[in-house]
Coordinates of C-alpha atoms in Angstrom, one line a residue:
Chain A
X1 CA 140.9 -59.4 -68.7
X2 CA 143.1 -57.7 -66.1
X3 CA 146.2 -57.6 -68.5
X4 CA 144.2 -56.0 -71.2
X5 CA 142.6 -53.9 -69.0
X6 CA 146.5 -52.6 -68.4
X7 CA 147.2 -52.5 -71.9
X8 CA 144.1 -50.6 -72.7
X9 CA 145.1 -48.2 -70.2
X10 CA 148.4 -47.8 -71.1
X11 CA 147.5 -46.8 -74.7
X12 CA 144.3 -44.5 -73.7
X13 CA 146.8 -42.8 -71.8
X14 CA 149.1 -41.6 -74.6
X15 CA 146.0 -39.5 -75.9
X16 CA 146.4 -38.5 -72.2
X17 CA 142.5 -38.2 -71.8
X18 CA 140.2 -40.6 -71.1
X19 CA 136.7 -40.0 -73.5
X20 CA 134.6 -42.3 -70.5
X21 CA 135.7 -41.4 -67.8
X22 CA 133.0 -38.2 -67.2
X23 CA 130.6 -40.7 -67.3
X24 CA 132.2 -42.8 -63.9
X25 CA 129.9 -42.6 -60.9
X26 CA 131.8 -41.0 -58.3
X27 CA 130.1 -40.7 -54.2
X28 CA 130.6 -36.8 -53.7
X29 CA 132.1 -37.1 -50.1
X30 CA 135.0 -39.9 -50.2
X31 CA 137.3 -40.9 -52.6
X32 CA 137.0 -44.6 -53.9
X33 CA 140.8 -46.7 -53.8
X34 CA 140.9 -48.5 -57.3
X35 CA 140.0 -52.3 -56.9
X36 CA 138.3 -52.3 -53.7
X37 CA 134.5 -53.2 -55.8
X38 CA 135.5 -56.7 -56.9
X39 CA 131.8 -58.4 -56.1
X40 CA 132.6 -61.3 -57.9
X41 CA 136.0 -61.7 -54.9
X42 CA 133.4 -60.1 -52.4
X43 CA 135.3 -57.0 -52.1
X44 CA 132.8 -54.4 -52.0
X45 CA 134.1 -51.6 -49.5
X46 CA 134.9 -49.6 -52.4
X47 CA 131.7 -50.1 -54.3
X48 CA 129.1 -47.3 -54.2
X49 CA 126.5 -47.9 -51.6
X50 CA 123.2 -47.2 -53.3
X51 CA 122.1 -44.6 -50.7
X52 CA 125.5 -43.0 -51.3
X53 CA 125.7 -38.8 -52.4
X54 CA 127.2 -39.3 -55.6
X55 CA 127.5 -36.2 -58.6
X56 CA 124.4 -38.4 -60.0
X57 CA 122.6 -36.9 -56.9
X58 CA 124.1 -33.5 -57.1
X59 CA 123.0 -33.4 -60.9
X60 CA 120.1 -34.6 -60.4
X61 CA 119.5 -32.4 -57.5
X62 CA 120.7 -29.3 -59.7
X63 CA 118.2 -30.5 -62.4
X64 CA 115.2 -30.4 -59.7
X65 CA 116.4 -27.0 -58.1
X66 CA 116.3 -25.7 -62.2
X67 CA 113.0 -27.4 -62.1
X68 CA 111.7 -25.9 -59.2
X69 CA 113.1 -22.6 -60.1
X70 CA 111.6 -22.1 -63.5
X71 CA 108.2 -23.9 -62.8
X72 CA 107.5 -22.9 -59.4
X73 CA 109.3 -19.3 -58.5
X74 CA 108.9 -17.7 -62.0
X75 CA 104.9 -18.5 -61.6
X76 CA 104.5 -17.3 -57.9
X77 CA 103.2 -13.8 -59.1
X78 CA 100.3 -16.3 -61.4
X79 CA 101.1 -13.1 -63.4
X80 CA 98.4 -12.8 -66.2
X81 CA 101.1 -10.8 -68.1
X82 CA 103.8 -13.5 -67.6
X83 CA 107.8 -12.7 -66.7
X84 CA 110.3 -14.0 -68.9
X85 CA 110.8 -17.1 -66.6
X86 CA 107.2 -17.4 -66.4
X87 CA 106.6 -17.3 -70.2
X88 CA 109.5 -19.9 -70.7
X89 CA 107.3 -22.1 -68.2
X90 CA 104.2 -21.8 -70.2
X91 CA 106.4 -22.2 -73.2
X92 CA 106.8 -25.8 -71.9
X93 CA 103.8 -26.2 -70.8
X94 CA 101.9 -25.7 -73.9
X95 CA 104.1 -27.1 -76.0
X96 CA 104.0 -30.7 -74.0
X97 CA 100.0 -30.6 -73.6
X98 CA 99.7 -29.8 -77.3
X99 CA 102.3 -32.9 -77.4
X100 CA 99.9 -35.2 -75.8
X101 CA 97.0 -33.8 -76.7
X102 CA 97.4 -34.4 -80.3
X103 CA 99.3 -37.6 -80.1
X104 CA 97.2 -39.9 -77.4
X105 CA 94.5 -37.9 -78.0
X106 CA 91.6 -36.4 -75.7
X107 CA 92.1 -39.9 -73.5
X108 CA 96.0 -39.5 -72.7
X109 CA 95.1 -36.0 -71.3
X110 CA 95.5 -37.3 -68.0
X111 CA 99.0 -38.4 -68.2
X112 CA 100.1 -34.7 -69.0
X113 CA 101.9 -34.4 -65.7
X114 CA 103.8 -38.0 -66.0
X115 CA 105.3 -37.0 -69.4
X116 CA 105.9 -33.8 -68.3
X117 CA 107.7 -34.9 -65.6
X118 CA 109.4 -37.2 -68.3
X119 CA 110.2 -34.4 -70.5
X120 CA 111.7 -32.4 -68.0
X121 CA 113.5 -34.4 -66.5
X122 CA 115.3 -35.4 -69.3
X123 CA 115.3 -32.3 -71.2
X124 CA 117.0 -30.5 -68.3
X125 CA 119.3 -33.5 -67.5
X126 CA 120.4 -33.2 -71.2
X127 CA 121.2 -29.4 -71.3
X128 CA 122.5 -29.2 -67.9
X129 CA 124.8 -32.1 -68.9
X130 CA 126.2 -30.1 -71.4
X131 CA 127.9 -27.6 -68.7
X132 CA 131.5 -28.0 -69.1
X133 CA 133.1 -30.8 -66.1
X134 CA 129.4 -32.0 -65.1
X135 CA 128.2 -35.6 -65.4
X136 CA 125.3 -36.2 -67.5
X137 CA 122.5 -38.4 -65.7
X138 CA 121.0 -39.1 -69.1
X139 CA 124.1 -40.7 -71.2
X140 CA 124.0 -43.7 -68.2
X141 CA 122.1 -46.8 -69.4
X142 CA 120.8 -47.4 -65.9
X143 CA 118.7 -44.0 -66.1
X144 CA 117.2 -44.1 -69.5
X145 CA 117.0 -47.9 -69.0
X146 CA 114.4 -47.0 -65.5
X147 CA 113.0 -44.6 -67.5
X148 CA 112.2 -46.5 -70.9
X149 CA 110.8 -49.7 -68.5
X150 CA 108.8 -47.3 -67.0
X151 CA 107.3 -46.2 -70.1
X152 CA 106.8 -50.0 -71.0
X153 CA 105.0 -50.6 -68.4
X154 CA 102.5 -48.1 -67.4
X155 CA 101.7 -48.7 -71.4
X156 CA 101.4 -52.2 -70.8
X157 CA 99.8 -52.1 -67.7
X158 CA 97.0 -49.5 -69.0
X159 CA 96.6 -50.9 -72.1
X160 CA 95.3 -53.7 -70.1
X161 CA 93.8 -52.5 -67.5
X162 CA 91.8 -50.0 -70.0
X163 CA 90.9 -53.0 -73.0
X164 CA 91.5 -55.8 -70.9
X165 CA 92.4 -58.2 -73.5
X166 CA 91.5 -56.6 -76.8
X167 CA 94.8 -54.9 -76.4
X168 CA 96.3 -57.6 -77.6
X169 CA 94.4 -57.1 -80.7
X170 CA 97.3 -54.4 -81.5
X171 CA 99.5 -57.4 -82.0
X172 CA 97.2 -59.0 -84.8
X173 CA 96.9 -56.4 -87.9
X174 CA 93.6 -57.2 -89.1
X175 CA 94.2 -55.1 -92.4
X176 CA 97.2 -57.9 -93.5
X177 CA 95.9 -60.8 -95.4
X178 CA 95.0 -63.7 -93.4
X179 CA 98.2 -66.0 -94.4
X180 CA 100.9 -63.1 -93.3
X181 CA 98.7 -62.5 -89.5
X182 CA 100.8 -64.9 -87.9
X183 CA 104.2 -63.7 -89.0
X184 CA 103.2 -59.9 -88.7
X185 CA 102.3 -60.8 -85.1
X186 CA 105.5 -62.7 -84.0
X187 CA 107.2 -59.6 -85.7
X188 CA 104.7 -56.6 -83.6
X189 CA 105.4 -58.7 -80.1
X190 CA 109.1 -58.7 -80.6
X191 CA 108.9 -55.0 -81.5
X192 CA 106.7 -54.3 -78.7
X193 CA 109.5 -55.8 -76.8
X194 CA 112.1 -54.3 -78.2
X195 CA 110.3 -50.7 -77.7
X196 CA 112.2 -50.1 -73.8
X197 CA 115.4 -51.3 -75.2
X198 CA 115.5 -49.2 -78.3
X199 CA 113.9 -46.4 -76.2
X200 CA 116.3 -46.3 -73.6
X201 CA 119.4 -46.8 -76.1
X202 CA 118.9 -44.0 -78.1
X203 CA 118.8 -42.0 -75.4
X204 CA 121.6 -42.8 -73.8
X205 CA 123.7 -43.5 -76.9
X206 CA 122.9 -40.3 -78.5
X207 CA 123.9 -38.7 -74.9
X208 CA 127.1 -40.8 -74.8
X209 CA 128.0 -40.5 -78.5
X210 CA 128.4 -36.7 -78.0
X211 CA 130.1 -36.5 -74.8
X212 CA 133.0 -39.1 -75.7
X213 CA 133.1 -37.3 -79.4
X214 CA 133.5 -33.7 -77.5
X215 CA 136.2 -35.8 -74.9
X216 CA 138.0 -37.7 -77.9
X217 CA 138.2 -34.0 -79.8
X218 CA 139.8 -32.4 -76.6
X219 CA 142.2 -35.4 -76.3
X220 CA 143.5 -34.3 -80.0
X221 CA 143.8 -30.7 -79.1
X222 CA 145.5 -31.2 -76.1
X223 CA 148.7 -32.9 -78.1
X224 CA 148.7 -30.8 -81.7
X225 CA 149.8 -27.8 -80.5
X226 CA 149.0 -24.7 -82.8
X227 CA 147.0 -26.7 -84.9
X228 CA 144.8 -27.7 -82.1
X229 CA 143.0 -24.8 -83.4
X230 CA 141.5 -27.7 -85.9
X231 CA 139.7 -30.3 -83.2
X232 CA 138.6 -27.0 -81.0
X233 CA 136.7 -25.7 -83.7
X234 CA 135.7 -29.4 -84.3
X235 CA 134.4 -29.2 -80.4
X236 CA 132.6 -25.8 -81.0
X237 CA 130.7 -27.3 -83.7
X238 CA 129.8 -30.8 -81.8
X239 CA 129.0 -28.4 -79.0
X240 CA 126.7 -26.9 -81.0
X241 CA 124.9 -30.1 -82.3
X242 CA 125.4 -31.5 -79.0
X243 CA 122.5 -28.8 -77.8
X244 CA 120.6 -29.4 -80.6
X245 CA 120.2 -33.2 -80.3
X246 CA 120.0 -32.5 -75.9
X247 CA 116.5 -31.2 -76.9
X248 CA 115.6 -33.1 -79.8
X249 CA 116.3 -36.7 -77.9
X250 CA 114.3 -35.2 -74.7
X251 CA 111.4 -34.6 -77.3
X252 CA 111.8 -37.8 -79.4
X253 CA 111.9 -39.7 -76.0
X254 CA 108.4 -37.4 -74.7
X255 CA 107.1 -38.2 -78.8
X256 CA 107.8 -42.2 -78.5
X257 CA 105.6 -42.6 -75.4
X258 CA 103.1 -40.1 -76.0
X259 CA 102.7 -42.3 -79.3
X260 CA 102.9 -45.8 -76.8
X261 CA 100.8 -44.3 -75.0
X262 CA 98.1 -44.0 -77.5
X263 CA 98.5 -47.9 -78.6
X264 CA 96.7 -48.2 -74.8
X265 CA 94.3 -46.1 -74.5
X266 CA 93.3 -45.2 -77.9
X267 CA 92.2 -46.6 -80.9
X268 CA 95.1 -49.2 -81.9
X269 CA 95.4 -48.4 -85.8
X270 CA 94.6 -45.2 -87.7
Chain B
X1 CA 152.0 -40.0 -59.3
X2 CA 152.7 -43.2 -61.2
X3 CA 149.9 -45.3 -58.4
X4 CA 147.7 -42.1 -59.5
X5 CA 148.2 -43.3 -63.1
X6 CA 147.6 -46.7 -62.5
X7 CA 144.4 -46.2 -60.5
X8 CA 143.0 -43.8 -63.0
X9 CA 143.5 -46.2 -65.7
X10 CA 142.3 -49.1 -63.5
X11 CA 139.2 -46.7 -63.1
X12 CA 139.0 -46.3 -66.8
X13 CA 138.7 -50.4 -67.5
X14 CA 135.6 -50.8 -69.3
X15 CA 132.6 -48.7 -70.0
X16 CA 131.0 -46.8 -66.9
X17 CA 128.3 -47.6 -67.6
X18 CA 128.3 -51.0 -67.8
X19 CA 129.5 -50.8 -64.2
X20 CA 126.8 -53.0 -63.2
X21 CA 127.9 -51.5 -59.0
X22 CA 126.7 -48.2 -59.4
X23 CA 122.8 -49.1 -60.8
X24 CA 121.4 -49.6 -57.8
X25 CA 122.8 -46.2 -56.3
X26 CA 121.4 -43.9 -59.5
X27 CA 118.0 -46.3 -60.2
X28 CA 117.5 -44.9 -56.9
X29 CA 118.5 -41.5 -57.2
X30 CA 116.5 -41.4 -60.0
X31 CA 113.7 -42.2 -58.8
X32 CA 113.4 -39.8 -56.2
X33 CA 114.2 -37.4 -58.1
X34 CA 111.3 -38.3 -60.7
X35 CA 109.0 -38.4 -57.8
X36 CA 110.1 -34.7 -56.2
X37 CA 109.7 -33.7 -59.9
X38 CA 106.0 -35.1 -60.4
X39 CA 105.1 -34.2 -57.0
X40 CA 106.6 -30.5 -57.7
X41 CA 104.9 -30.7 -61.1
X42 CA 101.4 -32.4 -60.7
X43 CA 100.8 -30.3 -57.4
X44 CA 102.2 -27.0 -57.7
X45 CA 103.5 -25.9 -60.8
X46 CA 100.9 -27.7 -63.5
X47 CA 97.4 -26.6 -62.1
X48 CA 99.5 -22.9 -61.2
X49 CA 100.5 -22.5 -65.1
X50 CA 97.2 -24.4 -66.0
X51 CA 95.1 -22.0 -63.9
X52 CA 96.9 -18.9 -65.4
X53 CA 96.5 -19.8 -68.7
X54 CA 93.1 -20.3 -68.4
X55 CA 92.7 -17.0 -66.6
X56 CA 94.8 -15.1 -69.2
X57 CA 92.4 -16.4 -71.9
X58 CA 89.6 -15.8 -69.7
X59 CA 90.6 -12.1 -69.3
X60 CA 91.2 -11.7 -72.7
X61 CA 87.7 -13.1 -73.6
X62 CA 86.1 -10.9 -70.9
X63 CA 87.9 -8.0 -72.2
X64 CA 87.1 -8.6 -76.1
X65 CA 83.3 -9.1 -74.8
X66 CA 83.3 -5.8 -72.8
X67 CA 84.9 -4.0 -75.6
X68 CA 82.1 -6.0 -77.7
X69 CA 79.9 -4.5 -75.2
X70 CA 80.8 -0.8 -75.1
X71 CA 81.1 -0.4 -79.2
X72 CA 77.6 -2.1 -79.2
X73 CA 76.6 0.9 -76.5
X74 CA 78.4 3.3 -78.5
X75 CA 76.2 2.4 -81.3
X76 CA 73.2 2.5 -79.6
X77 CA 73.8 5.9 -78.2
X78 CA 74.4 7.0 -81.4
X79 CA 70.9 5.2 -82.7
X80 CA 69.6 7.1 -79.8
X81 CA 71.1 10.1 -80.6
X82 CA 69.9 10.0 -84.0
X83 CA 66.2 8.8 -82.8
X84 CA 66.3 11.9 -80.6
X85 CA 67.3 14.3 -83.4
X86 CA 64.6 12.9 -85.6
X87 CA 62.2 13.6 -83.4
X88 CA 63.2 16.7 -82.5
X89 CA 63.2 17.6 -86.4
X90 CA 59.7 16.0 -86.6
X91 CA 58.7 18.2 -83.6
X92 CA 60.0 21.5 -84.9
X93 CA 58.4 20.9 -88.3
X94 CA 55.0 19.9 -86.7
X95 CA 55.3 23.4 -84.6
X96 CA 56.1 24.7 -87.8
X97 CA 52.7 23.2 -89.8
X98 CA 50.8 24.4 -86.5
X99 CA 51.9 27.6 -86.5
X100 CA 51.1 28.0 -89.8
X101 CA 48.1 26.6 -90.0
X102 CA 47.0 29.2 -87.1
X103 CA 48.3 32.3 -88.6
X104 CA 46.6 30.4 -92.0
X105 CA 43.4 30.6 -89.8
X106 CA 43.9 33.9 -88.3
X107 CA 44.5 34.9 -91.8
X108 CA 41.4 33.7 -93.4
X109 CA 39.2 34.6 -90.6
X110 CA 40.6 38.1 -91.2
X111 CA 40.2 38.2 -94.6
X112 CA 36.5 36.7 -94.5
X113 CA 35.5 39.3 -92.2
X114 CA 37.4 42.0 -94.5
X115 CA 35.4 40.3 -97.3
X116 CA 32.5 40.7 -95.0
X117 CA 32.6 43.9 -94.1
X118 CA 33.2 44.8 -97.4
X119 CA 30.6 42.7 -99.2
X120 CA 28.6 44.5 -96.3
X121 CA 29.5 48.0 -97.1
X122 CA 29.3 47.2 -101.2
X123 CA 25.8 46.5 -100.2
X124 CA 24.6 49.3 -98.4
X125 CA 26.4 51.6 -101.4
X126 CA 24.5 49.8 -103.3
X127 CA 21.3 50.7 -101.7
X128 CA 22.4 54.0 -101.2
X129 CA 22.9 54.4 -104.9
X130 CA 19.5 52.4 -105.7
X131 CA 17.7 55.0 -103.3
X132 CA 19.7 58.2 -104.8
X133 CA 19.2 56.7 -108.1
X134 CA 14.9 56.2 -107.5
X135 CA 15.5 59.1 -105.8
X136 CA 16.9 60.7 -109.6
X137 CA 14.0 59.4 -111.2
X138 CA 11.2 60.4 -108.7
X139 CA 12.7 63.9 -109.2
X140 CA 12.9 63.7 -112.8
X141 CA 9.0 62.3 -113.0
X142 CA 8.1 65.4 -110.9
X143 CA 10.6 67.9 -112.9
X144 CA 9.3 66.3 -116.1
X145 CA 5.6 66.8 -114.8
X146 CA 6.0 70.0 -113.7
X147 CA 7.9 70.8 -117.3
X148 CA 5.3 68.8 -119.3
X149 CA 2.6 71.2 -117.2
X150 CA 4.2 74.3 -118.2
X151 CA 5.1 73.6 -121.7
X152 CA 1.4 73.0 -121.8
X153 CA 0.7 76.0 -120.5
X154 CA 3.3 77.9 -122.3
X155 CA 1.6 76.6 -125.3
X156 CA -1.6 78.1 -124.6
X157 CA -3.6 74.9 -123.8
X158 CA -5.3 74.4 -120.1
X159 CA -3.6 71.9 -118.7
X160 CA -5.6 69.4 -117.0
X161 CA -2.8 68.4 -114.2
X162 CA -4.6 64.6 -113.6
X163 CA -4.1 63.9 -117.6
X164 CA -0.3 65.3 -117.7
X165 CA 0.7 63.2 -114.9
X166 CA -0.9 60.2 -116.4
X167 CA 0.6 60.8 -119.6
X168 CA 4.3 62.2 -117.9
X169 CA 4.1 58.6 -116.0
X170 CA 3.1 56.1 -119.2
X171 CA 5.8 58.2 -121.0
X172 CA 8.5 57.3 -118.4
X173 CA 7.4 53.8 -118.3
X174 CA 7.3 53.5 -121.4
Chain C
X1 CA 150.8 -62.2 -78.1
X2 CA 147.1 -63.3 -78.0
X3 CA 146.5 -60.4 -75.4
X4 CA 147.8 -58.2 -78.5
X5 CA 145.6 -60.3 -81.2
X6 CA 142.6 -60.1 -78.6
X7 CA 143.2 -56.0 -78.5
X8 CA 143.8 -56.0 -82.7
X9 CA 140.4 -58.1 -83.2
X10 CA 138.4 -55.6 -80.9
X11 CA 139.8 -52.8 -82.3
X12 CA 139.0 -54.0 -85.8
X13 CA 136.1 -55.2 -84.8
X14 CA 135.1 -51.9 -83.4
X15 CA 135.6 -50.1 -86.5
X16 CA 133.7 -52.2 -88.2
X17 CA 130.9 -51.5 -86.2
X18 CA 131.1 -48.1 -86.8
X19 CA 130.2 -48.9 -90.8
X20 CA 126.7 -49.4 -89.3
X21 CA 126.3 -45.7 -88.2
X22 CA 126.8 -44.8 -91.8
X23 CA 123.6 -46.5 -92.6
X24 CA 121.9 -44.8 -90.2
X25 CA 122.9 -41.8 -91.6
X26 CA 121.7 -42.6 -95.0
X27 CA 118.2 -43.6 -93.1
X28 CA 118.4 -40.1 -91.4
X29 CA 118.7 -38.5 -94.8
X30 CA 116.1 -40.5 -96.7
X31 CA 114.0 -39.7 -93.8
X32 CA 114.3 -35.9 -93.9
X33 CA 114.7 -35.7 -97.5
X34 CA 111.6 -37.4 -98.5
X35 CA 109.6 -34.8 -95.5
X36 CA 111.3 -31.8 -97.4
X37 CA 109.9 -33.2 -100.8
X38 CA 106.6 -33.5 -99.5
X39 CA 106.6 -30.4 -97.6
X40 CA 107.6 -28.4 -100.6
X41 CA 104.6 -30.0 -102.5
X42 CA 102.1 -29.6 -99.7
X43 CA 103.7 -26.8 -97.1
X44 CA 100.3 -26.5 -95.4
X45 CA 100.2 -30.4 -94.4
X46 CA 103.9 -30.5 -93.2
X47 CA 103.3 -28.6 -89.9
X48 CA 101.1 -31.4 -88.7
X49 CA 103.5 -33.7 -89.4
X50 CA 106.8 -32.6 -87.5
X51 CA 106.0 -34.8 -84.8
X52 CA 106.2 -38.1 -87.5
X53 CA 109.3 -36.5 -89.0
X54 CA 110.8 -36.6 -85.4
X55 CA 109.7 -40.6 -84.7
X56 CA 110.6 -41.6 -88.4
X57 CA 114.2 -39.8 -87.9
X58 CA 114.5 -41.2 -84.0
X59 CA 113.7 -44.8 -85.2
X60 CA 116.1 -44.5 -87.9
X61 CA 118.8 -43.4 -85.9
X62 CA 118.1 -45.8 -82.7
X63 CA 119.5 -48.6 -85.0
X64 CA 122.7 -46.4 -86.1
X65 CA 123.0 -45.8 -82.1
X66 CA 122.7 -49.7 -81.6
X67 CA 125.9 -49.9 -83.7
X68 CA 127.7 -47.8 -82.3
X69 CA 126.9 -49.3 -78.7
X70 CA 128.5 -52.6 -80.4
X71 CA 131.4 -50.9 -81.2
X72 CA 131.6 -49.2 -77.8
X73 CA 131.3 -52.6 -76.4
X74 CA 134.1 -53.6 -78.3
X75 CA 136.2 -51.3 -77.1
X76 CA 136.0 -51.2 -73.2
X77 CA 133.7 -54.1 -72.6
X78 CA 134.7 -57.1 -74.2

């Protein structure tokens, strides 16, 4: 491993950029020496302690100051004809409870704020991750994985606390004929389980995919020369779908659990 | 330089994050920072937007009724309005018939009593001409008497003045 | 030598990986191209159904993402 590792670092070093390395943890207020977090040798010094400042708190934090900014200052006036801000709040606003409204229908009302807060977070983790040298909380497995097993189980956990256990009647399709039940249900409980791992995933994949593309683009320009004109108007356009898929994997990941969330507390099938 | 080198690309060595020594510190990051987000969200900023937007509609439903309100005035003052002119018409015309009808009175009693009077004064004419006109013939029986008598007596006979009236008068009735 | 056959497998393994993203793609397509067919038929209905397009296209695509995670894997993992 460790002579590969060399190897490998040798050779990512001719393109003289490194696409993963924006995504490395980093603590904010001391630098790390390289090989001090062996766990396995019981060298942790240089590990990052998990109460540590790291740029996942500083984005994070920036992500909550946005947050707070666009949700809480721009509606201090409660102005009935709204600022911009304000109208950009409502914007999101509406456009999540219409979300949940029509998805989990009149019952999933009441988790308006949780998926909100879902939505946000990620939608605002996604596009500020996009700003040029920032670390994006979103493309890191550990995030979206929290995130996704969160989803898994408050649907798990209400589903049963709300049918008890007729919600494991999702799990048997009473429409299939009788002979394929069995088999349909093996295949809808590994699905179930496979929901938080293909949740989280595509997520962070999507996230990840883009970054290291943009990174692996700017590692070709910085060595063609003049005709690194090519792989920066190659980044322009990534950048661009880059912002496109930032808000469409913040609403496919808000779409997913609104439409878990209605396997719990509405009617399984229709 | 070249440690530099070597520590970055020792820092490179697999995929971040699969680096299972940094979880714990973002798991936990992350979920304070989903918690100051609901907690900013479901307290402050949620009911604020939700309130507004209900307000907003409510103002615009309170408004649309009002102006529902004041076009439904408007066209009751004009009903009014057109009530009032009606009546007013219907007023005039009946001060109109009234007034008619008197001077129609005044009129008629005017002309009955013209009739009157004149039916009156055709009347006494009329008995003034029956008078003059008996009066005529009492002057003609005594003119023709007194000719009859003379003629008689121009004639040479006596005349017996009982027998010329007698025959004077059955000659005039006659 | 094996250090160098070890890095040649992953790296060919890693591209190989990468054919799966292609099928997600042609998932992605069918996806969107069937909701443009039936959107052009029915343009009133396809509003309504955005939100399907979105989980039809995201489930597609998770399995092209799973590839790719493979291949990553490959790469600086293995």
């Amino acid at each position: 491993m460790a002579t590969g590792t060399e190897e490998h670092g040798g050779e990512a070093g001719g393109l003289a950029i490194h696409p993963m390395d924006q995504f490395i943890v980093k603590p904010l207020f001391r630098d790390i020496e390289p090989g001090t977090c062996v766990p396995a040798d019981g060298i942790t010094e240089g590990c990052v302690k998990w109460y540590e400042v790291t740029n996942v708190t500083l984005w994070m934090g920036i992500a909550v100051l946005v947050l707070i900014g666009l949700f809480v200052l721009s509606t201090r006036h409660r102005g009935i004809v709204p600022s911009r801000l304000q109208s950009v709040a409502e914007l999101f606003y509406g456009f999540i409870h219409n979300m949940v409204e029509e998805v989990t229908g009149h019952e999933g009302a009441k988790f308006f704020p949780y998926v909100m807060t879902l939505f946000m977070f990620i939608f605002l983790a996604n596009i500020l991750g996009l700003i040029p040298m920032s670390f994006t909380t979103t493309s890191h497995i550990a995030v979206t994985a929290v995130l996704a097993m969160m989803v898994f189980l408050t649907v798990t956990l209400v589903g049963f606390w709300r049918k008890g256990i007729g919600f494991l009647s999702m799990f048997w399709v009473s429409s299939a004929p009788l002979i394929l039940r069995p088999v349909l249900a093996v295949i809808e409980v590994i699905s179930y389980f496979v929901r938080p791992l293909s949740h989280s995933i595509r997520l962070g994949g999507n996230l990840m995919a883009g970054h290291a593309v943009i990174k692996v683009f700017a590692g070709f320009a910085g060595v063609m020369g003049v005709a690194s004109i090519v792989p920066i108007a190659g980044i322009a356009a990534v950048y661009g779908l880059e912002v496109l898929v930032a808000a469409v994997q913040a609403y496919v990941f808000t779409i997913l659990t609104c439409v878990y969330l209605r396997d719990a507390v509405g009617d399984a099938h229709h | 330089m070249a440690t530099d080198a070597t520590a970055e690309a020792g820092k490179s060595a697999g995929l971040p994050q699969l680096d299972f020594t940094t979880w714990p510190n973002q798991i936990f990051w992350l979920l304070v920072t989903l918690v100051v987000i609901y907690l900013v969200l479901s307290k402050v900023a949620l009911p604020r937007i939700g309130a507004v937007l209900a307000e907003r509609k409510g103002t615009i439903t309170n408004d649309l009724a009002a102006a529902e309100e004041l076009r439904q005035k408007a066209v009751e003052a004009e009903r009014a309005f057109n009530e009032a002119l009606a009546t007013a018409r219907a007023e005039a015309a009946k001060i109109v018939a009234a007034a008619k009808a008197d001077i129609q009175k005044d009129l008629d009693a005017a002309t009955a009593k013209a009739d009157a009077e004149i039916a009156a004064k055709a009347a006494d004419s009329e008995g003034k001409i029956a008078e003059i006109r008996a009066g005529a013939l009492e002057a003609v029986e005594a003119v023709a008497k007194d000719t009859a008598r003379e003629l008689v007596t121009a004639l040479g006979g006596s005349a017996d003045a009982r027998a010329v009236t007698a025959a004077v008068s059955a000659r005039l009735k006659g | 030598m094996e250090g160098e056959l070890a890095l040649l497998g992953k790296y060919i393994g890693a591209g190989l990986a990468t054919i799966g993203l292609g099928g997600a793609g042609i998932g992605v397509g069918h996806v969107a191209g069937n909701f443009l067919a039936g959107a052009l038929r029915n343009p009133s209905a396809a509003a309504s159904q955005t939100a399907t397009l979105f989980v039809g296209i995201a489930f597609a695509e998770a399995l092209g993402i799973f590839s790719f995670l493979i291949a990553l894997l490959l790469m600086f993992a293995v």
